[in-house]
XYZ file of C-alpha atoms in Angstrom:
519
model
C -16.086 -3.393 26.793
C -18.431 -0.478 26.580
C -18.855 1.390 23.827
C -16.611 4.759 23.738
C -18.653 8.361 24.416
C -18.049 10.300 21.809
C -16.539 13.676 22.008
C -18.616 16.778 22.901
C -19.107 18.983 19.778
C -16.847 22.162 20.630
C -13.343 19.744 21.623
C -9.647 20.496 21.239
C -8.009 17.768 21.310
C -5.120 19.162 22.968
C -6.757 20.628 26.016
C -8.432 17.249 26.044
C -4.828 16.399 26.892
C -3.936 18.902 29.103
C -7.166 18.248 30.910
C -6.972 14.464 31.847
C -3.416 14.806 32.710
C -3.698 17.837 35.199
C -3.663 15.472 38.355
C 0.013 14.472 37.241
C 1.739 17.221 36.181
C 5.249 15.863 37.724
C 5.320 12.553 35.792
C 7.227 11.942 33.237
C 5.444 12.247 29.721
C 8.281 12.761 27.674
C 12.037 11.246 27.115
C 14.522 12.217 24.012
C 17.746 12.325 23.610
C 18.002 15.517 24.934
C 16.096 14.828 28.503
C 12.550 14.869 29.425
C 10.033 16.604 30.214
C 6.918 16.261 32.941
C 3.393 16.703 32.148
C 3.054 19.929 33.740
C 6.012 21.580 31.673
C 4.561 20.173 28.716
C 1.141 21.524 29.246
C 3.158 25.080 29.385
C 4.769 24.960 26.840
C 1.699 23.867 24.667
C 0.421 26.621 25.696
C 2.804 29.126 24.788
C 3.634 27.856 21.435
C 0.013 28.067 20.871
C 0.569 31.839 21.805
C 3.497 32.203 19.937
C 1.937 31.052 16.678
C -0.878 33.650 17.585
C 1.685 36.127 17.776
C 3.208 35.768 14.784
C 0.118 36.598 12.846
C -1.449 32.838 12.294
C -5.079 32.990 11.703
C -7.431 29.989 12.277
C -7.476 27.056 10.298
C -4.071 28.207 8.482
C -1.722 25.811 7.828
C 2.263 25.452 9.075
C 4.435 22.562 7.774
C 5.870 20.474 10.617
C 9.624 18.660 9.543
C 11.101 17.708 12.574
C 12.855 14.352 13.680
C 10.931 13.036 16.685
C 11.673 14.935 19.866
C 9.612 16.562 22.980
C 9.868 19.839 20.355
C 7.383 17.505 17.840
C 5.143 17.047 20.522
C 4.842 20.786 21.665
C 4.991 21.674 18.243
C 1.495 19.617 16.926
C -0.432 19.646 20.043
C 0.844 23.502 20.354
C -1.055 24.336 17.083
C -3.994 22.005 17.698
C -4.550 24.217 20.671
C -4.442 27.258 18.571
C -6.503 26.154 15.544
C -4.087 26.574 13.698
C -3.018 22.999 11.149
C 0.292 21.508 11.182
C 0.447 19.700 8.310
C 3.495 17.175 9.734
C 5.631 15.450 6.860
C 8.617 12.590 6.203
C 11.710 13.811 7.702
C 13.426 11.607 4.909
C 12.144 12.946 1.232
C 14.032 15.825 -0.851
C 13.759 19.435 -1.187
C 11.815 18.782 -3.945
C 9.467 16.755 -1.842
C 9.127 19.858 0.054
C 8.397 22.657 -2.291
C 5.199 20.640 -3.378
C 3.800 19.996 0.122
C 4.235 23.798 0.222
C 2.469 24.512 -2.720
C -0.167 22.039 -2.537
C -0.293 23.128 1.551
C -0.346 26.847 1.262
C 1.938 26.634 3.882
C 2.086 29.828 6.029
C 4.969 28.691 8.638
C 7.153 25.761 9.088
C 8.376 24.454 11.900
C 11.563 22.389 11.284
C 14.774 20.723 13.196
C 17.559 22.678 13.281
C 19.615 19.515 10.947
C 16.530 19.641 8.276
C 16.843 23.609 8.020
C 19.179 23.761 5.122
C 16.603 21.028 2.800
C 13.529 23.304 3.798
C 15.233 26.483 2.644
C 16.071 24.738 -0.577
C 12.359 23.946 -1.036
C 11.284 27.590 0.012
C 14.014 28.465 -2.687
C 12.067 26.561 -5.218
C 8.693 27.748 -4.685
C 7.027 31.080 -4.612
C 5.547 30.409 -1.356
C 3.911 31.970 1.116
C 6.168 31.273 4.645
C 6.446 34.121 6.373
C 8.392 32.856 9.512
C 10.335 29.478 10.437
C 10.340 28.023 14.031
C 13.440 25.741 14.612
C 14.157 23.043 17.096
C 17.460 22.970 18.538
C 19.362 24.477 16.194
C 23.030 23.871 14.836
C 24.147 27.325 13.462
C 23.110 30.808 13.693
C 19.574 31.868 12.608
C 18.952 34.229 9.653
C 16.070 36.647 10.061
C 12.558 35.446 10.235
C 13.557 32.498 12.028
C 13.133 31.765 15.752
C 14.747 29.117 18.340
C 12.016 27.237 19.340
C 13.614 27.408 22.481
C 13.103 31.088 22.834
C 9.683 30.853 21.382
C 8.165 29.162 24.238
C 9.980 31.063 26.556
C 9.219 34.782 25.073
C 5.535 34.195 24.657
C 2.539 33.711 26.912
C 0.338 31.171 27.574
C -2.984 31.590 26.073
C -6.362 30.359 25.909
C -7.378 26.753 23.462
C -9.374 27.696 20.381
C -13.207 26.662 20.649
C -12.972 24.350 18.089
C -14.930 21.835 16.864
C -14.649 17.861 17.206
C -15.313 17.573 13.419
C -13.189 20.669 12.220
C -10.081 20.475 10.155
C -7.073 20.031 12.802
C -3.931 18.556 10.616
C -2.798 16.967 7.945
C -1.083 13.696 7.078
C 0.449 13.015 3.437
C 0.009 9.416 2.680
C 3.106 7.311 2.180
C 3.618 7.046 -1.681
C 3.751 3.660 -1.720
C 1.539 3.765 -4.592
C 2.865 7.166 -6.083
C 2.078 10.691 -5.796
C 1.409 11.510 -1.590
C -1.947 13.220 -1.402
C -2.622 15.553 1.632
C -5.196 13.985 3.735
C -7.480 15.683 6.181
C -8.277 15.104 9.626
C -10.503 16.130 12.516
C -9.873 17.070 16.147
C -12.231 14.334 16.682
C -10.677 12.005 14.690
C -7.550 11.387 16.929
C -9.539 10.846 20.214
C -11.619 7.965 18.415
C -8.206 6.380 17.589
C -7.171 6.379 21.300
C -10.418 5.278 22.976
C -10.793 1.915 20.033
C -7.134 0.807 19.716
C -4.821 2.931 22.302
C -7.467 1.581 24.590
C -9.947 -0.606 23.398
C -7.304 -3.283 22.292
C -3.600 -2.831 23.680
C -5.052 -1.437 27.055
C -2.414 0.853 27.302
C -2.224 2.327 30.959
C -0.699 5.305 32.975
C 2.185 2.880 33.922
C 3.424 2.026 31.017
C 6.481 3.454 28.489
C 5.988 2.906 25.146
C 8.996 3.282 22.427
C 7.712 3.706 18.505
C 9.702 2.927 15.657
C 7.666 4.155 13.760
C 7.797 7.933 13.642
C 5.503 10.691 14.430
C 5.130 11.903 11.025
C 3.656 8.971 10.228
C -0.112 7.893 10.869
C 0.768 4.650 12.776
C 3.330 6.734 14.871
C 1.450 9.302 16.021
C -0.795 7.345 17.462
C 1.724 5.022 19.245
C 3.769 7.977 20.460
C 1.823 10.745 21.282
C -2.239 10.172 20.759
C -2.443 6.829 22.817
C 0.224 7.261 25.783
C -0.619 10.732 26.676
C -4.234 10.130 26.614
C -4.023 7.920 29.548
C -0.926 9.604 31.449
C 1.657 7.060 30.095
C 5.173 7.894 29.274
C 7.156 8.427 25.737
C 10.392 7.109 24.685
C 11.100 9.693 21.341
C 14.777 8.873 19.064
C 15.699 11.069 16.590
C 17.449 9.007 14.459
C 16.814 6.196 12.095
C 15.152 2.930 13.724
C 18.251 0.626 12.632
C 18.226 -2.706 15.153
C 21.205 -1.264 17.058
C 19.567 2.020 17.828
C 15.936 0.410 18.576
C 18.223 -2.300 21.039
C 19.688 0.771 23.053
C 16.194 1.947 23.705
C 14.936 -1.342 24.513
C 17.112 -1.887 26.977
C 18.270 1.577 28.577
C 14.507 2.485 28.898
C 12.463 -0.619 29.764
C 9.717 0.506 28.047
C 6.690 -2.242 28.348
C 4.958 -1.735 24.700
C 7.027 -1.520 21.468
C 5.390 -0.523 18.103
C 7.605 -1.590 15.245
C 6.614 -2.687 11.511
C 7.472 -5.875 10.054
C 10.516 -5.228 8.365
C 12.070 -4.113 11.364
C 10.892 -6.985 13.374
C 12.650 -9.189 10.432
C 16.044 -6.875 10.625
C 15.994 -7.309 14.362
C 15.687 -10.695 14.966
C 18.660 -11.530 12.175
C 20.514 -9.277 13.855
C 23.172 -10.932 16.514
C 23.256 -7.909 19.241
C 19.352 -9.225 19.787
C 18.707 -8.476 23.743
C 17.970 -11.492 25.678
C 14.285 -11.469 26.793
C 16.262 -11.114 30.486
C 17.319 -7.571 29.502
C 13.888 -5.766 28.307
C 10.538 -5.637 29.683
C 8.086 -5.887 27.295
C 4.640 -6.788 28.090
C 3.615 -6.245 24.697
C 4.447 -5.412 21.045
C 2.483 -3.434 17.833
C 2.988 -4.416 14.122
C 1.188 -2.492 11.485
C 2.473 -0.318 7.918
C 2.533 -4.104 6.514
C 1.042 -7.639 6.954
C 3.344 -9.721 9.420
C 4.602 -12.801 8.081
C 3.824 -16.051 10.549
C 7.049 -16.785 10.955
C 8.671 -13.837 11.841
C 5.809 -13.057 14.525
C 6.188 -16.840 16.023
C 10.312 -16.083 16.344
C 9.763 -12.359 18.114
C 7.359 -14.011 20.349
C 9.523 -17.213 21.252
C 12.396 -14.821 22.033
C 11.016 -12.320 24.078
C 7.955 -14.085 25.586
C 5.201 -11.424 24.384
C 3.020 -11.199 21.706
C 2.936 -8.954 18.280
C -0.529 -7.665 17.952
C -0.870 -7.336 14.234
C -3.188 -4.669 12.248
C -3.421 -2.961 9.598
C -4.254 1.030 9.538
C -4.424 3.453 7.028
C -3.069 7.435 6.226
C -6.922 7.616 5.600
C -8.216 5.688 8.628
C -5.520 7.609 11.281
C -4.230 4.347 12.634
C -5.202 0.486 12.838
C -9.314 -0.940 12.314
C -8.686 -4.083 11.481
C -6.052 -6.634 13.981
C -5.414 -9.261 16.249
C -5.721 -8.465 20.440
C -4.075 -9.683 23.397
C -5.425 -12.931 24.073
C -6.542 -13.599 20.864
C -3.806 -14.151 18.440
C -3.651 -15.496 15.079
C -0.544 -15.260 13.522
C -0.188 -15.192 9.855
C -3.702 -13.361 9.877
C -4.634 -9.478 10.708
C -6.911 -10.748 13.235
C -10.372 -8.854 13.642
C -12.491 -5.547 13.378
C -11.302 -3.489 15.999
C -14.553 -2.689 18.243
C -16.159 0.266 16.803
C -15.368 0.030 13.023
C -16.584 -2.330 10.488
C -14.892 -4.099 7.748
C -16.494 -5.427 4.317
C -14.924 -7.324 1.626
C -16.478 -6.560 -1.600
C -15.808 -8.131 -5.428
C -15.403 -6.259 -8.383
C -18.809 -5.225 -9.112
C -19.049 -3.972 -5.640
C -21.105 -6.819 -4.283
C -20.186 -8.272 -0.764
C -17.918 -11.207 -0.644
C -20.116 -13.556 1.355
C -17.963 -16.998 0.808
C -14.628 -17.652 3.171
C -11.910 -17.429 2.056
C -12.487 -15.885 -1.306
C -10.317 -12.460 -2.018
C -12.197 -9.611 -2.099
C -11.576 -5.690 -1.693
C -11.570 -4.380 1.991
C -13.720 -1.420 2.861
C -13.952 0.097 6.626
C -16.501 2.462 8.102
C -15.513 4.181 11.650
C -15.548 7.347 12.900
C -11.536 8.377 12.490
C -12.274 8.514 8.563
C -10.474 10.982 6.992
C -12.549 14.178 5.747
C -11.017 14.448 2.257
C -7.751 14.787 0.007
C -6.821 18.242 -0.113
C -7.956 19.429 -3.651
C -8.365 16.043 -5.127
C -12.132 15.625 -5.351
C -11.441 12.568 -7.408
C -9.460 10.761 -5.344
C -11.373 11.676 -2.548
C -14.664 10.754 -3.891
C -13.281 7.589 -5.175
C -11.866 6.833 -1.221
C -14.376 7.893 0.779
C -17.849 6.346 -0.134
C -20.381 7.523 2.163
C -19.329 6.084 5.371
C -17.249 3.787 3.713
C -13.911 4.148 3.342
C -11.878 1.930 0.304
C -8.411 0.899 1.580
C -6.716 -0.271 -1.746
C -5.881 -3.593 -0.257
C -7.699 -7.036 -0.888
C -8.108 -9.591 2.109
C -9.949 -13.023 2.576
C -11.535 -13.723 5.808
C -11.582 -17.494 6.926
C -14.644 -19.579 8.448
C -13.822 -18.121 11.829
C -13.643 -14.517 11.262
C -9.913 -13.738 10.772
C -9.252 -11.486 8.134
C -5.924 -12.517 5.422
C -3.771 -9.774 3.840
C -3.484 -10.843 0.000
C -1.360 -8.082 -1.308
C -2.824 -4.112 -2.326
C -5.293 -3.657 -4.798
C -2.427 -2.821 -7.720
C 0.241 -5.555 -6.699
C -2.324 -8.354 -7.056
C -1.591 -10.958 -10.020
C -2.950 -13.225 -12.057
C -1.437 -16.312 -12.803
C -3.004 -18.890 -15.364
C -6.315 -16.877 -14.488
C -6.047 -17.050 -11.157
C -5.536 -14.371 -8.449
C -1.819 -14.695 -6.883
C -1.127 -12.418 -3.588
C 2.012 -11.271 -3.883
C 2.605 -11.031 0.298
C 1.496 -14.991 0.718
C 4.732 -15.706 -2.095
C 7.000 -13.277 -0.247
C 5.554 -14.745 3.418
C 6.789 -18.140 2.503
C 10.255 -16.906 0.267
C 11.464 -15.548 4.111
C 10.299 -18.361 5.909
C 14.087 -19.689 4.334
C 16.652 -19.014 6.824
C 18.630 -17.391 4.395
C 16.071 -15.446 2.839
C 15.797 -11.426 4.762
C 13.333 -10.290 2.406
C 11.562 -10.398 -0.584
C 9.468 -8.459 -2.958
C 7.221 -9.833 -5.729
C 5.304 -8.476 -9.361
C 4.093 -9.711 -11.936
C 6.233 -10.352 -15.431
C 5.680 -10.964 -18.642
C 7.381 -14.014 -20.127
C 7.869 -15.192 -23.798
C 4.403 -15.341 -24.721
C 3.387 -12.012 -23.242
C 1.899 -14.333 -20.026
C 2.139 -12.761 -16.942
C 4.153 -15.253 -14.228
C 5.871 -14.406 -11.129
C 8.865 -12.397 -10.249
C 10.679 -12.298 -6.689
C 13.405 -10.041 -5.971
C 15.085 -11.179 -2.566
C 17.361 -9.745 -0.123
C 20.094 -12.561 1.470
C 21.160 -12.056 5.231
C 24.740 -11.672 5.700
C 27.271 -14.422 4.509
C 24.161 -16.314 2.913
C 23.724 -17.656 -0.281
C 20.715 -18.939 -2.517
C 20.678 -20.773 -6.106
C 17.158 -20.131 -7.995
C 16.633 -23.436 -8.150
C 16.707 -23.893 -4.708
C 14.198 -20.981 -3.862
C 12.014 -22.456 -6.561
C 12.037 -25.831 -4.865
C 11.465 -24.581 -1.970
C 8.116 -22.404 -2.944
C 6.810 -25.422 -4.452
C 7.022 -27.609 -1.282
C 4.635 -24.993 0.468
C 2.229 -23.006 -2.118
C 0.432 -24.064 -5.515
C 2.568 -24.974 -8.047
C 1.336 -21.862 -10.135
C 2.260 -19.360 -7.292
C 6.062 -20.230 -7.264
C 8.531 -18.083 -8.571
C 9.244 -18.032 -12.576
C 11.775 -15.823 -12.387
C 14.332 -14.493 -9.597
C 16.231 -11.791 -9.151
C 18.824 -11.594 -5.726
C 19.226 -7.444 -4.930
C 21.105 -5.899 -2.250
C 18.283 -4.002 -0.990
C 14.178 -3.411 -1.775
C 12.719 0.054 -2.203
C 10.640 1.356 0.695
C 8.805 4.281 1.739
C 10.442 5.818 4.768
C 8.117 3.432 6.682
C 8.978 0.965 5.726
C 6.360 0.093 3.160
C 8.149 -1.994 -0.077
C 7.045 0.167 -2.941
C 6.391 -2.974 -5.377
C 5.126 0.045 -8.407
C 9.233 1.165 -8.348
C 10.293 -2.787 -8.754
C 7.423 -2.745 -11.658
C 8.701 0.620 -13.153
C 12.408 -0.736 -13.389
C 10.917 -4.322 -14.972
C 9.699 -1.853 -17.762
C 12.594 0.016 -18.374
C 14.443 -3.245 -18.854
């Protein structure tokens, strides 16, 4: 494949957009539950959101806070303030009010744009905060609008298209605040330039995404891996969007599998799991998939090897980052290795690196991953710490360890805090929990680290049962031992109704570690 051009130096990456889809302005770029909407009509209304935000007194570089459930209105509403210069700083539809009011602190927030059924939890955040919101743009609202707040509806409508802001391919365009699946979210930074790379290396470079495709995310906008699934990737090459609203349960992800036909499917793993144990499955007769995504966590073997036997198409599994914009490291069509994260995509690097910061040059041998490419981050917003401690040069650190085997492919072994050791030795907790759900009664499972007796740390494993199953510990001890090292199996078990997650998806592990303590 040849090497992607990079972007001129003055680029806006949403007249990039508008540009390479002008020869199509009557297909279909967008479906919601509301309708659709053609490329043409989206490149309008772009264009006057853009000039509404001008009109309301946004300057350059300013920032607005985006909470909206995914919809065409997401769409207009980012690439509309792209266009402008203006940064929408997009956020989990899913936290609390208090959630809120420190994004618009740490933000400086001078608009929000927000779904009419999220209105009520933003104005209890702007009633927290002395903040400095001036105006609020809502999307389809439910109620009457108090003053200083617009139908988005009427927005577009009222205001005129206007000319994209000469920005540049390496200035500020939005924000992203990573997941929290290690804690406190940190406002991360990200170029204009930043989102093209993503489409050209993975959108293109490895699922060879086309203008005749329809692509469905479960994964939503507001989140790194989402964006790029649903909005960066298909519109860059004329494809068309299937947007829900609501929560990616199996039965909702189903109705768009089947009603739409769309050909690629981005999901993470723990929705792959839920889906498959779930018995309104489609048949493989009833969808059309050519090809499915997996990233947000590693993909255990054996739920890849069932999705695929089902349906007949293969999960391409990666792993991305907040900090990275979307995936660097996965397997590619054609060149599969389930159970493993597959490769460098073409155009980044990867390292593994020990303790001291020296390369990992043996297989096999756990080390910490660091990527260089060119959709790096620029920083975390006022955290020169963190930031300097992330970005390394043209290094990035990812928090998670990997091995990499004779033959290239790269392991996950767990993140950087969850790792354990065990009699002196390095336990992953993912390669525990990747063989606890290979048990057909076993949904999911979480493990960390616990102290026994003697103050030695040994393994813990809180699991999830599918419906009507049921476990003994002695049984899922038996069961570990038959597959891994005696010293990786499970001390001590715990069987919960559910695991906490981030709203992607992500099993926070610190949370399970937090409640051990309290204990």
């Amino acid at each position: 494949m040849r090497p992607a051009a990079p972007p001129p130096t003055e680029f806006n990456f949403a007249q990039h957009l508008i540009a390479s889809n002008a020869g199509r302005p009557d297909k279909t770029a967008l479906v919601d539950d509301a309708g659709s909407l053609q490329y043409g009509s989206l490149a309008d209304q772009i264009r006057r959101f853009a000039g509404g935000l001008q009109a309301m007194g946004l300057k350059r570089e300013e920032r607005v806070l985006l909470l909206m459930h995914d919809c065409s209105d997401w769409v207009v509403a980012f690439l509309g303030a792209l266009y402008a210069g203006v940064v929408p700083v997009a956020v989990n539809t899913l936290l609390t009010a208090e959630d809120y009011a420190f994004m618009l602190r740490n933000s400086r927030a001078q608009a929000a744009l927000v779904s009419g059924a999220l209105l009520p939890t933003l104005q209890s955040a702007l009633d927290l905060v002395k903040t400095e919101v001036r105006q609020v743009v809502v999307s389809r609202p439910t109620g009457a609008l108090a003053q200083g707040q617009f139908n988005m509806a009427d927005f577009v409508a009222q205001n005129n298209p206007v000319l994209p802001a000469l920005t540049l391919a390496d200035e500020p365009a939005f924000w992203l605040y990573s997941s929290g699946s290690t804690g406190q979210p940190k406002g991360t930074v990200h170029s204009q330039g930043n989102l093209y790379w993503t489409a050209a290396l993975y959108g293109q470079g490895v699922l060879n995404l086309q203008e005749s495709d329809t692509v469905f995310s479960a994964a939503k906008l507001f989140f790194a891996y989402g964006l790029g699934n649903a909005l960066t990737f298909p519109l860059s090459v004329g494809a068309t969007v299937v947007l829900m609203a609501e929560r990616p349960t199996p039965q909702a992800t189903f109705k768009r599998l089947v009603d739409h036909q769309p050909t690629v499917f981005y999901g993470a793993p723990t929705g792959y799991g839920g889906m498959l144990a779930n018995p309104e499955l489609p048949a493989k007769s009833q969808v059309a998939l050519r090809l499915c995504s997996s990233a947000g966590e590693a993909l255990p073997r054996d739920i890849a090897e069932r999705w695929s036997a089902h349906f007949g198409c293969d999960i391409i599994d990666g792993i991305g980052s907040t900090e990275m914009l979307h995936v660097f490291l996965s397997n590619r069509p054609g060149d599969v290795r389930y159970g493993t994260t597959g490769k460098a995509v073409p155009g980044y690097e990867v390292q593994l690196r020990n303790e001291d910061g020296s390369v990992v040059t043996g297989a096999n041998e756990i080390g910490d991953l660091y990527i260089q490419g060119p959709s790096s981050a620029l920083m975390y917003w006022n955290n020169r710490e963190k930031s300097r401690d992330t970005f390394q040069g043209v290094w990035t650190k990812s928090g998670d360890k990997y091995t990499r085997d004779p033959d290239g492919y790269y392991t996950y072994a767990g993140r950087n805090d969850d790792m354990l050791k065990v009699s002196g030795i390095y336990v992953s907790p993912f390669e525990v929990e990747s063989t606890l759900v290979q048990h057909p009664a076993v949904l999911e499972a979480a493990v960390i680290g616990k102290e026994d007796t003697d103050g030695l740390t040994k393994t813990k494993a809180f699991i999830v049962l599918k419906a009507g199953q049921s476990l003994t510990q002695d049984e899922v001890k038996a069961f570990v031992k038959e597959r891994l090292a005696p010293y990786k199996y499970p001390r001590f078990i715990e069987f919960v109704a559910e695991l906490p997650k981030t709203a992607t998806g992500k099993i926070q592990r610190f949370r399970l570690r937090d409640l051990e303590k309290a204990q």
